[in-house]
Amino acid sequence: MTNIDIVWDKIYKKAQEIYAKESILRNFLDDAILKRDSFIDALSHQIAINIIKHDKRLSYENIYDLCKECFINDKDALDAISYDIDAVCTRDPAVLDNYVIPFLYLKGPHALWSWRVSHYLWEQKRFDLARFFQSIISDVYAVDIHPAAKIGKGIMLDHATGIVIGETAVVGDNVSILQDVTLGGTGKEDGDRHPKIASGVMIGSGAKVLGNIKIGEGAKIGANSVVLNHVEPHTTVAGIPARVVGKPKISMPSLSMDQNLDQESEQKPICTLGCGVICSKNL
């Protein structure tokens, strides 16, 4: 079995359990999962139904067909989505391996799936439709990801509201990004102007990573930090501007979602109040 088959099986079986316990949800579960022919069918339906709820000018059939085209032709996108769902179910303690929760209810996965359709359109040089999708995703989920960005698999957008990812940004595999994070430009560059995030990175809520800089594999960025320079692999940075405060306890901090700053004993504390310097309030 592929990972797609395994994830779909987990979603379907959990939906059956809920169906048996909650009669009020039976029509909903039938429509969303239990009477769907396949993962592609259910996924395309989920994206289409969420988008048209927010813009009645759109046709469900057109959006559904567009999503289905994407997932049939782009197997990498479909595979990535299966790992995105795994990521939420293994990293989010509010989900606890319940695969129905991210599939039906969480805006982070939904925004990311929809972006994968816009990226497919961009790669097909259907630029106007890709930008239209970007606009709708921003309105529906408050997540703004340029369709030209490159994003790996096993991605967790936790809570998701306010996430911005720019046109030339690259995000590796198994990255966790919390709400209100920006992967943006400095405003002084053109061309390749956005961050490159390696695999296993965790970016805390409210962090701003700006410019064509590299965030090394397994790095951790503290909440509300402003990162303007390269970050070495397996390094924890925090503050405004961000500086090194320690090293993550594990090689892929994105998997543990530990929000502590991992300060090493010989390093002095960094102010978490926003000034980005040593501060007596932290001592």
PDB file of C-alpha atoms in Angstrom:
ATOM      1  CA  MET A   1       0.000   0.000   0.000  1.00  0.00           C
ATOM      2  CA  THR A   2       1.122   3.544  -0.691  1.00  0.00           C
ATOM      3  CA  ASN A   3       1.016   6.206   2.002  1.00  0.00           C
ATOM      4  CA  ILE A   4      -2.001   7.642   0.157  1.00  0.00           C
ATOM      5  CA  ASP A   5      -3.841   4.336   0.603  1.00  0.00           C
ATOM      6  CA  ILE A   6      -2.879   4.094   4.281  1.00  0.00           C
ATOM      7  CA  VAL A   7      -4.038   7.638   5.078  1.00  0.00           C
ATOM      8  CA  TRP A   8      -7.310   7.219   3.183  1.00  0.00           C
ATOM      9  CA  ASP A   9      -7.967   3.960   5.046  1.00  0.00           C
ATOM     10  CA  LYS A  10      -7.432   5.695   8.396  1.00  0.00           C
ATOM     11  CA  ILE A  11      -9.752   8.552   7.422  1.00  0.00           C
ATOM     12  CA  TYR A  12     -12.448   6.176   6.201  1.00  0.00           C
ATOM     13  CA  LYS A  13     -12.353   3.878   9.241  1.00  0.00           C
ATOM     14  CA  LYS A  14     -12.481   6.787  11.689  1.00  0.00           C
ATOM     15  CA  ALA A  15     -15.436   8.253   9.788  1.00  0.00           C
ATOM     16  CA  GLN A  16     -17.219   4.896  10.137  1.00  0.00           C
ATOM     17  CA  GLU A  17     -16.649   4.979  13.907  1.00  0.00           C
ATOM     18  CA  ILE A  18     -18.087   8.478  14.172  1.00  0.00           C
ATOM     19  CA  TYR A  19     -20.999   7.515  11.912  1.00  0.00           C
ATOM     20  CA  ALA A  20     -21.956   4.731  14.326  1.00  0.00           C
ATOM     21  CA  LYS A  21     -21.918   7.057  17.345  1.00  0.00           C
ATOM     22  CA  GLU A  22     -23.285  10.368  16.026  1.00  0.00           C
ATOM     23  CA  SER A  23     -26.433  10.029  13.962  1.00  0.00           C
ATOM     24  CA  ILE A  24     -26.659  13.787  13.444  1.00  0.00           C
ATOM     25  CA  LEU A  25     -23.398  13.684  11.451  1.00  0.00           C
ATOM     26  CA  ARG A  26     -24.297  10.782   9.162  1.00  0.00           C
ATOM     27  CA  ASN A  27     -25.340  12.799   6.112  1.00  0.00           C
ATOM     28  CA  PHE A  28     -22.303  15.003   6.509  1.00  0.00           C
ATOM     29  CA  LEU A  29     -19.932  12.028   6.765  1.00  0.00           C
ATOM     30  CA  ASP A  30     -21.574  10.277   3.828  1.00  0.00           C
ATOM     31  CA  ASP A  31     -21.141  13.340   1.645  1.00  0.00           C
ATOM     32  CA  ALA A  32     -17.593  14.131   2.755  1.00  0.00           C
ATOM     33  CA  ILE A  33     -16.048  10.663   3.078  1.00  0.00           C
ATOM     34  CA  LEU A  34     -18.113   7.486   3.209  1.00  0.00           C
ATOM     35  CA  LYS A  35     -19.802   7.750  -0.188  1.00  0.00           C
ATOM     36  CA  ARG A  36     -16.720   9.073  -1.957  1.00  0.00           C
ATOM     37  CA  ASP A  37     -15.069   6.777  -4.493  1.00  0.00           C
ATOM     38  CA  SER A  38     -11.483   7.531  -3.533  1.00  0.00           C
ATOM     39  CA  PHE A  39      -9.103   9.832  -1.713  1.00  0.00           C
ATOM     40  CA  ILE A  40      -8.905  12.011  -4.830  1.00  0.00           C
ATOM     41  CA  ASP A  41     -12.700  12.248  -4.982  1.00  0.00           C
ATOM     42  CA  ALA A  42     -13.007  13.146  -1.278  1.00  0.00           C
ATOM     43  CA  LEU A  43     -10.107  15.597  -1.376  1.00  0.00           C
ATOM     44  CA  SER A  44     -11.397  17.392  -4.475  1.00  0.00           C
ATOM     45  CA  HIS A  45     -14.846  17.632  -2.901  1.00  0.00           C
ATOM     46  CA  GLN A  46     -13.455  19.016   0.370  1.00  0.00           C
ATOM     47  CA  ILE A  47     -11.482  21.759  -1.363  1.00  0.00           C
ATOM     48  CA  ALA A  48     -14.323  22.694  -3.703  1.00  0.00           C
ATOM     49  CA  ILE A  49     -17.039  22.797  -1.055  1.00  0.00           C
ATOM     50  CA  ASN A  50     -14.951  25.024   1.238  1.00  0.00           C
ATOM     51  CA  ILE A  51     -14.074  27.444  -1.543  1.00  0.00           C
ATOM     52  CA  ILE A  52     -17.557  27.888  -2.984  1.00  0.00           C
ATOM     53  CA  LYS A  53     -19.015  28.547   0.469  1.00  0.00           C
ATOM     54  CA  HIS A  54     -17.066  31.792   0.425  1.00  0.00           C
ATOM     55  CA  ASP A  55     -17.729  32.831  -3.160  1.00  0.00           C
ATOM     56  CA  LYS A  56     -21.094  31.964  -4.678  1.00  0.00           C
ATOM     57  CA  ARG A  57     -19.949  33.094  -8.131  1.00  0.00           C
ATOM     58  CA  LEU A  58     -17.848  29.960  -8.423  1.00  0.00           C
ATOM     59  CA  SER A  59     -19.110  26.639  -9.715  1.00  0.00           C
ATOM     60  CA  TYR A  60     -18.624  23.619  -7.470  1.00  0.00           C
ATOM     61  CA  GLU A  61     -18.275  21.407 -10.534  1.00  0.00           C
ATOM     62  CA  ASN A  62     -15.542  23.584 -12.059  1.00  0.00           C
ATOM     63  CA  ILE A  63     -13.482  23.727  -8.856  1.00  0.00           C
ATOM     64  CA  TYR A  64     -13.984  20.019  -8.182  1.00  0.00           C
ATOM     65  CA  ASP A  65     -12.890  19.109 -11.721  1.00  0.00           C
ATOM     66  CA  LEU A  66      -9.865  21.380 -11.458  1.00  0.00           C
ATOM     67  CA  CYS A  67      -8.764  19.755  -8.196  1.00  0.00           C
ATOM     68  CA  LYS A  68      -9.314  16.293  -9.592  1.00  0.00           C
ATOM     69  CA  GLU A  69      -7.245  17.157 -12.659  1.00  0.00           C
ATOM     70  CA  CYS A  70      -4.429  18.305 -10.409  1.00  0.00           C
ATOM     71  CA  PHE A  71      -4.366  15.181  -8.256  1.00  0.00           C
ATOM     72  CA  ILE A  72      -4.654  12.789 -11.175  1.00  0.00           C
ATOM     73  CA  ASN A  73      -1.854  14.469 -13.126  1.00  0.00           C
ATOM     74  CA  ASP A  74       0.399  15.455 -10.229  1.00  0.00           C
ATOM     75  CA  LYS A  75       0.978  12.349  -8.116  1.00  0.00           C
ATOM     76  CA  ASP A  76       3.653  14.180  -6.120  1.00  0.00           C
ATOM     77  CA  ALA A  77       1.058  16.697  -4.904  1.00  0.00           C
ATOM     78  CA  LEU A  78      -1.294  13.902  -3.855  1.00  0.00           C
ATOM     79  CA  ASP A  79       1.514  12.045  -2.102  1.00  0.00           C
ATOM     80  CA  ALA A  80       2.588  15.252  -0.337  1.00  0.00           C
ATOM     81  CA  ILE A  81      -0.943  15.775   0.975  1.00  0.00           C
ATOM     82  CA  SER A  82      -0.986  12.298   2.515  1.00  0.00           C
ATOM     83  CA  TYR A  83       2.210  13.163   4.394  1.00  0.00           C
ATOM     84  CA  ASP A  84       0.807  16.591   5.342  1.00  0.00           C
ATOM     85  CA  ILE A  85      -2.103  14.811   7.044  1.00  0.00           C
ATOM     86  CA  ASP A  86       0.327  12.438   8.788  1.00  0.00           C
ATOM     87  CA  ALA A  87       2.255  15.473  10.021  1.00  0.00           C
ATOM     88  CA  VAL A  88      -0.772  16.959  11.774  1.00  0.00           C
ATOM     89  CA  CYS A  89      -1.824  13.631  13.266  1.00  0.00           C
ATOM     90  CA  THR A  90       1.610  12.933  14.733  1.00  0.00           C
ATOM     91  CA  ARG A  91       2.586  16.455  15.865  1.00  0.00           C
ATOM     92  CA  ASP A  92      -0.642  18.058  17.099  1.00  0.00           C
ATOM     93  CA  PRO A  93      -1.731  16.824  20.562  1.00  0.00           C
ATOM     94  CA  ALA A  94      -5.228  18.169  19.895  1.00  0.00           C
ATOM     95  CA  VAL A  95      -5.627  15.652  17.058  1.00  0.00           C
ATOM     96  CA  LEU A  96      -4.219  12.495  18.677  1.00  0.00           C
ATOM     97  CA  ASP A  97      -4.077  10.326  15.555  1.00  0.00           C
ATOM     98  CA  ASN A  98      -7.683  11.104  14.575  1.00  0.00           C
ATOM     99  CA  TYR A  99      -7.281  11.452  10.801  1.00  0.00           C
ATOM    100  CA  VAL A 100     -10.790  12.827  10.322  1.00  0.00           C
ATOM    101  CA  ILE A 101      -9.934  16.029  12.228  1.00  0.00           C
ATOM    102  CA  PRO A 102      -7.393  17.501   9.781  1.00  0.00           C
ATOM    103  CA  PHE A 103      -9.307  16.164   6.801  1.00  0.00           C
ATOM    104  CA  LEU A 104     -12.599  17.836   7.724  1.00  0.00           C
ATOM    105  CA  TYR A 105     -11.935  20.638  10.157  1.00  0.00           C
ATOM    106  CA  LEU A 106      -8.460  22.235  10.207  1.00  0.00           C
ATOM    107  CA  LYS A 107      -7.762  25.292   8.097  1.00  0.00           C
ATOM    108  CA  GLY A 108      -3.991  24.766   7.940  1.00  0.00           C
ATOM    109  CA  PRO A 109      -4.186  21.503   5.972  1.00  0.00           C
ATOM    110  CA  HIS A 110      -7.070  22.829   3.861  1.00  0.00           C
ATOM    111  CA  ALA A 111      -5.137  25.957   2.905  1.00  0.00           C
ATOM    112  CA  LEU A 112      -2.083  23.877   2.028  1.00  0.00           C
ATOM    113  CA  TRP A 113      -4.054  21.418  -0.141  1.00  0.00           C
ATOM    114  CA  SER A 114      -5.680  24.307  -1.976  1.00  0.00           C
ATOM    115  CA  TRP A 115      -2.277  25.926  -2.470  1.00  0.00           C
ATOM    116  CA  ARG A 116      -1.019  22.676  -4.011  1.00  0.00           C
ATOM    117  CA  VAL A 117      -3.721  23.066  -6.666  1.00  0.00           C
ATOM    118  CA  SER A 118      -2.670  26.680  -7.320  1.00  0.00           C
ATOM    119  CA  HIS A 119       0.959  25.564  -7.601  1.00  0.00           C
ATOM    120  CA  TYR A 120      -0.032  22.901 -10.127  1.00  0.00           C
ATOM    121  CA  LEU A 121      -1.768  25.591 -12.182  1.00  0.00           C
ATOM    122  CA  TRP A 122       1.302  27.818 -11.978  1.00  0.00           C
ATOM    123  CA  GLU A 123       3.520  25.002 -13.191  1.00  0.00           C
ATOM    124  CA  GLN A 124       1.092  24.523 -16.099  1.00  0.00           C
ATOM    125  CA  LYS A 125       1.593  28.249 -16.903  1.00  0.00           C
ATOM    126  CA  ARG A 126      -2.060  28.967 -16.126  1.00  0.00           C
ATOM    127  CA  PHE A 127      -0.944  32.035 -14.233  1.00  0.00           C
ATOM    128  CA  ASP A 128      -4.229  33.937 -14.085  1.00  0.00           C
ATOM    129  CA  LEU A 129      -6.137  30.983 -12.679  1.00  0.00           C
ATOM    130  CA  ALA A 130      -3.328  30.262 -10.212  1.00  0.00           C
ATOM    131  CA  ARG A 131      -3.428  33.845  -8.933  1.00  0.00           C
ATOM    132  CA  PHE A 132      -7.219  33.664  -8.701  1.00  0.00           C
ATOM    133  CA  PHE A 133      -6.852  30.560  -6.545  1.00  0.00           C
ATOM    134  CA  GLN A 134      -4.287  32.348  -4.375  1.00  0.00           C
ATOM    135  CA  SER A 135      -6.717  35.210  -3.809  1.00  0.00           C
ATOM    136  CA  ILE A 136      -9.566  32.876  -2.867  1.00  0.00           C
ATOM    137  CA  ILE A 137      -7.333  30.880  -0.489  1.00  0.00           C
ATOM    138  CA  SER A 138      -6.300  34.125   1.196  1.00  0.00           C
ATOM    139  CA  ASP A 139      -9.938  35.167   1.637  1.00  0.00           C
ATOM    140  CA  VAL A 140     -11.118  31.758   2.859  1.00  0.00           C
ATOM    141  CA  TYR A 141      -8.252  30.754   5.162  1.00  0.00           C
ATOM    142  CA  ALA A 142      -6.317  33.989   5.869  1.00  0.00           C
ATOM    143  CA  VAL A 143      -3.231  32.244   4.460  1.00  0.00           C
ATOM    144  CA  ASP A 144      -1.361  33.883   1.571  1.00  0.00           C
ATOM    145  CA  ILE A 145       1.062  31.586  -0.275  1.00  0.00           C
ATOM    146  CA  HIS A 146       2.272  32.582  -3.712  1.00  0.00           C
ATOM    147  CA  PRO A 147       1.559  29.785  -6.217  1.00  0.00           C
ATOM    148  CA  ALA A 148       5.172  29.877  -7.456  1.00  0.00           C
ATOM    149  CA  ALA A 149       6.624  29.040  -4.034  1.00  0.00           C
ATOM    150  CA  LYS A 150       8.087  25.557  -3.585  1.00  0.00           C
ATOM    151  CA  ILE A 151       6.910  23.500  -0.606  1.00  0.00           C
ATOM    152  CA  GLY A 152       7.837  19.937   0.313  1.00  0.00           C
ATOM    153  CA  LYS A 153       5.791  17.236   2.011  1.00  0.00           C
ATOM    154  CA  GLY A 154       4.988  16.486   5.620  1.00  0.00           C
ATOM    155  CA  ILE A 155       4.219  20.163   6.241  1.00  0.00           C
ATOM    156  CA  MET A 156       2.252  21.330   9.276  1.00  0.00           C
ATOM    157  CA  LEU A 157       0.675  24.800   9.207  1.00  0.00           C
ATOM    158  CA  ASP A 158      -0.501  24.956  12.802  1.00  0.00           C
ATOM    159  CA  HIS A 159      -3.557  27.218  13.253  1.00  0.00           C
ATOM    160  CA  ALA A 160      -2.365  28.869  10.022  1.00  0.00           C
ATOM    161  CA  THR A 161      -4.047  32.287  10.283  1.00  0.00           C
ATOM    162  CA  GLY A 162      -1.753  35.028   9.034  1.00  0.00           C
ATOM    163  CA  ILE A 163       0.861  32.845   7.343  1.00  0.00           C
ATOM    164  CA  VAL A 164       2.512  34.532   4.340  1.00  0.00           C
ATOM    165  CA  ILE A 165       4.955  32.729   2.012  1.00  0.00           C
ATOM    166  CA  GLY A 166       6.504  34.666  -0.855  1.00  0.00           C
ATOM    167  CA  GLU A 167       7.021  33.859  -4.520  1.00  0.00           C
ATOM    168  CA  THR A 168      10.617  32.610  -4.418  1.00  0.00           C
ATOM    169  CA  ALA A 169      10.429  30.930  -1.005  1.00  0.00           C
ATOM    170  CA  VAL A 170      11.410  27.271  -0.725  1.00  0.00           C
ATOM    171  CA  VAL A 171      10.244  25.054   2.141  1.00  0.00           C
ATOM    172  CA  GLY A 172      11.742  21.588   2.582  1.00  0.00           C
ATOM    173  CA  ASP A 173      10.122  18.425   3.920  1.00  0.00           C
ATOM    174  CA  ASN A 174       8.813  17.929   7.461  1.00  0.00           C
ATOM    175  CA  VAL A 175       8.663  21.622   8.357  1.00  0.00           C
ATOM    176  CA  SER A 176       6.302  22.999  11.015  1.00  0.00           C
ATOM    177  CA  ILE A 177       5.105  26.607  10.723  1.00  0.00           C
ATOM    178  CA  LEU A 178       2.852  28.221  13.305  1.00  0.00           C
ATOM    179  CA  GLN A 179       0.357  31.039  12.882  1.00  0.00           C
ATOM    180  CA  ASP A 180       1.270  34.551  11.750  1.00  0.00           C
ATOM    181  CA  VAL A 181       4.630  33.547  10.263  1.00  0.00           C
ATOM    182  CA  THR A 182       6.029  35.459   7.279  1.00  0.00           C
ATOM    183  CA  LEU A 183       8.564  34.068   4.833  1.00  0.00           C
ATOM    184  CA  GLY A 184       9.005  37.334   2.969  1.00  0.00           C
ATOM    185  CA  GLY A 185      11.328  39.770   1.297  1.00  0.00           C
ATOM    186  CA  THR A 186      13.078  42.743   2.856  1.00  0.00           C
ATOM    187  CA  GLY A 187      11.432  45.183   0.439  1.00  0.00           C
ATOM    188  CA  LYS A 188      14.805  46.069  -1.090  1.00  0.00           C
ATOM    189  CA  GLU A 189      15.307  43.082  -3.351  1.00  0.00           C
ATOM    190  CA  ASP A 190      13.915  41.754  -6.585  1.00  0.00           C
ATOM    191  CA  GLY A 191      14.320  38.403  -8.275  1.00  0.00           C
ATOM    192  CA  ASP A 192      15.159  35.582  -5.844  1.00  0.00           C
ATOM    193  CA  ARG A 193      14.284  37.411  -2.655  1.00  0.00           C
ATOM    194  CA  HIS A 194      12.632  34.988  -0.206  1.00  0.00           C
ATOM    195  CA  PRO A 195      13.898  32.512   2.409  1.00  0.00           C
ATOM    196  CA  LYS A 196      14.998  28.931   1.798  1.00  0.00           C
ATOM    197  CA  ILE A 197      13.854  26.702   4.650  1.00  0.00           C
ATOM    198  CA  ALA A 198      15.563  23.309   4.922  1.00  0.00           C
ATOM    199  CA  SER A 199      13.921  20.124   6.174  1.00  0.00           C
ATOM    200  CA  GLY A 200      13.015  19.576   9.823  1.00  0.00           C
ATOM    201  CA  VAL A 201      12.785  23.283  10.728  1.00  0.00           C
ATOM    202  CA  MET A 202      10.264  24.601  13.252  1.00  0.00           C
ATOM    203  CA  ILE A 203       9.197  28.261  12.977  1.00  0.00           C
ATOM    204  CA  GLY A 204       7.425  29.674  16.032  1.00  0.00           C
ATOM    205  CA  SER A 205       4.289  31.798  15.905  1.00  0.00           C
ATOM    206  CA  GLY A 206       4.693  35.366  14.722  1.00  0.00           C
ATOM    207  CA  ALA A 207       8.235  34.896  13.419  1.00  0.00           C
ATOM    208  CA  LYS A 208       9.346  36.913  10.387  1.00  0.00           C
ATOM    209  CA  VAL A 209      12.027  35.379   8.167  1.00  0.00           C
ATOM    210  CA  LEU A 210      13.032  37.978   5.592  1.00  0.00           C
ATOM    211  CA  GLY A 211      15.212  38.002   2.517  1.00  0.00           C
ATOM    212  CA  ASN A 212      17.013  35.427   0.406  1.00  0.00           C
ATOM    213  CA  ILE A 213      18.526  33.667   3.402  1.00  0.00           C
ATOM    214  CA  LYS A 214      18.994  29.999   4.300  1.00  0.00           C
ATOM    215  CA  ILE A 215      17.560  28.383   7.403  1.00  0.00           C
ATOM    216  CA  GLY A 216      19.565  25.214   7.902  1.00  0.00           C
ATOM    217  CA  GLU A 217      18.238  21.720   8.434  1.00  0.00           C
ATOM    218  CA  GLY A 218      16.758  21.059  11.861  1.00  0.00           C
ATOM    219  CA  ALA A 219      16.909  24.697  12.975  1.00  0.00           C
ATOM    220  CA  LYS A 220      14.404  26.270  15.349  1.00  0.00           C
ATOM    221  CA  ILE A 221      13.131  29.851  15.229  1.00  0.00           C
ATOM    222  CA  GLY A 222      11.574  31.291  18.377  1.00  0.00           C
ATOM    223  CA  ALA A 223       8.176  32.951  18.441  1.00  0.00           C
ATOM    224  CA  ASN A 224       8.003  36.592  17.290  1.00  0.00           C
ATOM    225  CA  SER A 225      11.628  36.581  16.126  1.00  0.00           C
ATOM    226  CA  VAL A 226      12.839  38.594  13.146  1.00  0.00           C
ATOM    227  CA  VAL A 227      15.409  36.609  11.176  1.00  0.00           C
ATOM    228  CA  LEU A 228      17.524  38.594   8.698  1.00  0.00           C
ATOM    229  CA  ASN A 229      20.599  36.372   8.338  1.00  0.00           C
ATOM    230  CA  HIS A 230      21.413  32.755   7.541  1.00  0.00           C
ATOM    231  CA  VAL A 231      20.822  30.240  10.322  1.00  0.00           C
ATOM    232  CA  GLU A 232      23.147  27.267  10.643  1.00  0.00           C
ATOM    233  CA  PRO A 233      21.705  23.739  10.755  1.00  0.00           C
ATOM    234  CA  HIS A 234      20.517  22.447  14.152  1.00  0.00           C
ATOM    235  CA  THR A 235      20.622  25.896  15.719  1.00  0.00           C
ATOM    236  CA  THR A 236      18.028  27.751  17.776  1.00  0.00           C
ATOM    237  CA  VAL A 237      17.636  31.494  17.169  1.00  0.00           C
ATOM    238  CA  ALA A 238      15.342  34.040  18.773  1.00  0.00           C
ATOM    239  CA  GLY A 239      14.883  37.772  19.276  1.00  0.00           C
ATOM    240  CA  ILE A 240      14.681  40.984  17.263  1.00  0.00           C
ATOM    241  CA  PRO A 241      16.929  40.728  15.373  1.00  0.00           C
ATOM    242  CA  ALA A 242      17.340  37.008  15.923  1.00  0.00           C
ATOM    243  CA  ARG A 243      20.585  35.621  17.335  1.00  0.00           C
ATOM    244  CA  VAL A 244      21.764  32.172  18.354  1.00  0.00           C
ATOM    245  CA  VAL A 245      20.458  31.094  21.775  1.00  0.00           C
ATOM    246  CA  GLY A 246      21.157  27.352  21.699  1.00  0.00           C
ATOM    247  CA  LYS A 247      20.703  24.094  19.866  1.00  0.00           C
ATOM    248  CA  PRO A 248      17.533  21.991  19.523  1.00  0.00           C
ATOM    249  CA  LYS A 249      17.412  18.882  21.683  1.00  0.00           C
ATOM    250  CA  ILE A 250      16.528  16.706  18.672  1.00  0.00           C
ATOM    251  CA  SER A 251      17.689  16.721  15.069  1.00  0.00           C
ATOM    252  CA  MET A 252      14.234  17.632  13.684  1.00  0.00           C
ATOM    253  CA  PRO A 253      12.507  20.073  16.064  1.00  0.00           C
ATOM    254  CA  SER A 254       9.559  20.299  13.684  1.00  0.00           C
ATOM    255  CA  LEU A 255       8.497  16.844  14.851  1.00  0.00           C
ATOM    256  CA  SER A 256       8.441  17.573  18.584  1.00  0.00           C
ATOM    257  CA  MET A 257       6.873  21.059  18.360  1.00  0.00           C
ATOM    258  CA  ASP A 258       8.735  22.008  21.556  1.00  0.00           C
ATOM    259  CA  GLN A 259       8.447  25.786  21.876  1.00  0.00           C
ATOM    260  CA  ASN A 260      11.258  26.202  24.427  1.00  0.00           C
ATOM    261  CA  LEU A 261      14.307  28.125  23.227  1.00  0.00           C
ATOM    262  CA  ASP A 262      16.842  25.421  24.207  1.00  0.00           C
ATOM    263  CA  GLN A 263      19.246  27.981  25.634  1.00  0.00           C
ATOM    264  CA  GLU A 264      22.654  26.575  26.414  1.00  0.00           C
ATOM    265  CA  SER A 265      23.898  27.082  29.949  1.00  0.00           C
ATOM    266  CA  GLU A 266      26.872  29.246  28.960  1.00  0.00           C
ATOM    267  CA  GLN A 267      24.685  31.641  26.977  1.00  0.00           C
ATOM    268  CA  LYS A 268      22.981  34.603  28.571  1.00  0.00           C
ATOM    269  CA  PRO A 269      19.186  34.823  28.200  1.00  0.00           C
ATOM    270  CA  ILE A 270      17.686  36.697  25.319  1.00  0.00           C
ATOM    271  CA  CYS A 271      14.791  39.071  25.836  1.00  0.00           C
ATOM    272  CA  THR A 272      11.519  37.494  24.727  1.00  0.00           C
ATOM    273  CA  LEU A 273       9.681  40.786  25.088  1.00  0.00           C
ATOM    274  CA  GLY A 274      10.786  42.051  21.688  1.00  0.00           C
ATOM    275  CA  CYS A 275      13.922  44.122  22.275  1.00  0.00           C
ATOM    276  CA  GLY A 276      16.274  41.360  21.101  1.00  0.00           C
ATOM    277  CA  VAL A 277      18.984  42.080  23.702  1.00  0.00           C
ATOM    278  CA  ILE A 278      19.975  40.696  27.102  1.00  0.00           C
ATOM    279  CA  CYS A 279      17.321  41.823  29.537  1.00  0.00           C
ATOM    280  CA  SER A 280      17.112  41.649  33.332  1.00  0.00           C
ATOM    281  CA  LYS A 281      13.432  40.726  33.091  1.00  0.00           C
ATOM    282  CA  ASN A 282      14.542  37.326  31.771  1.00  0.00           C
ATOM    283  CA  LEU A 283      17.041  36.668  34.567  1.00  0.00           C
TER     284      LEU A 283
END
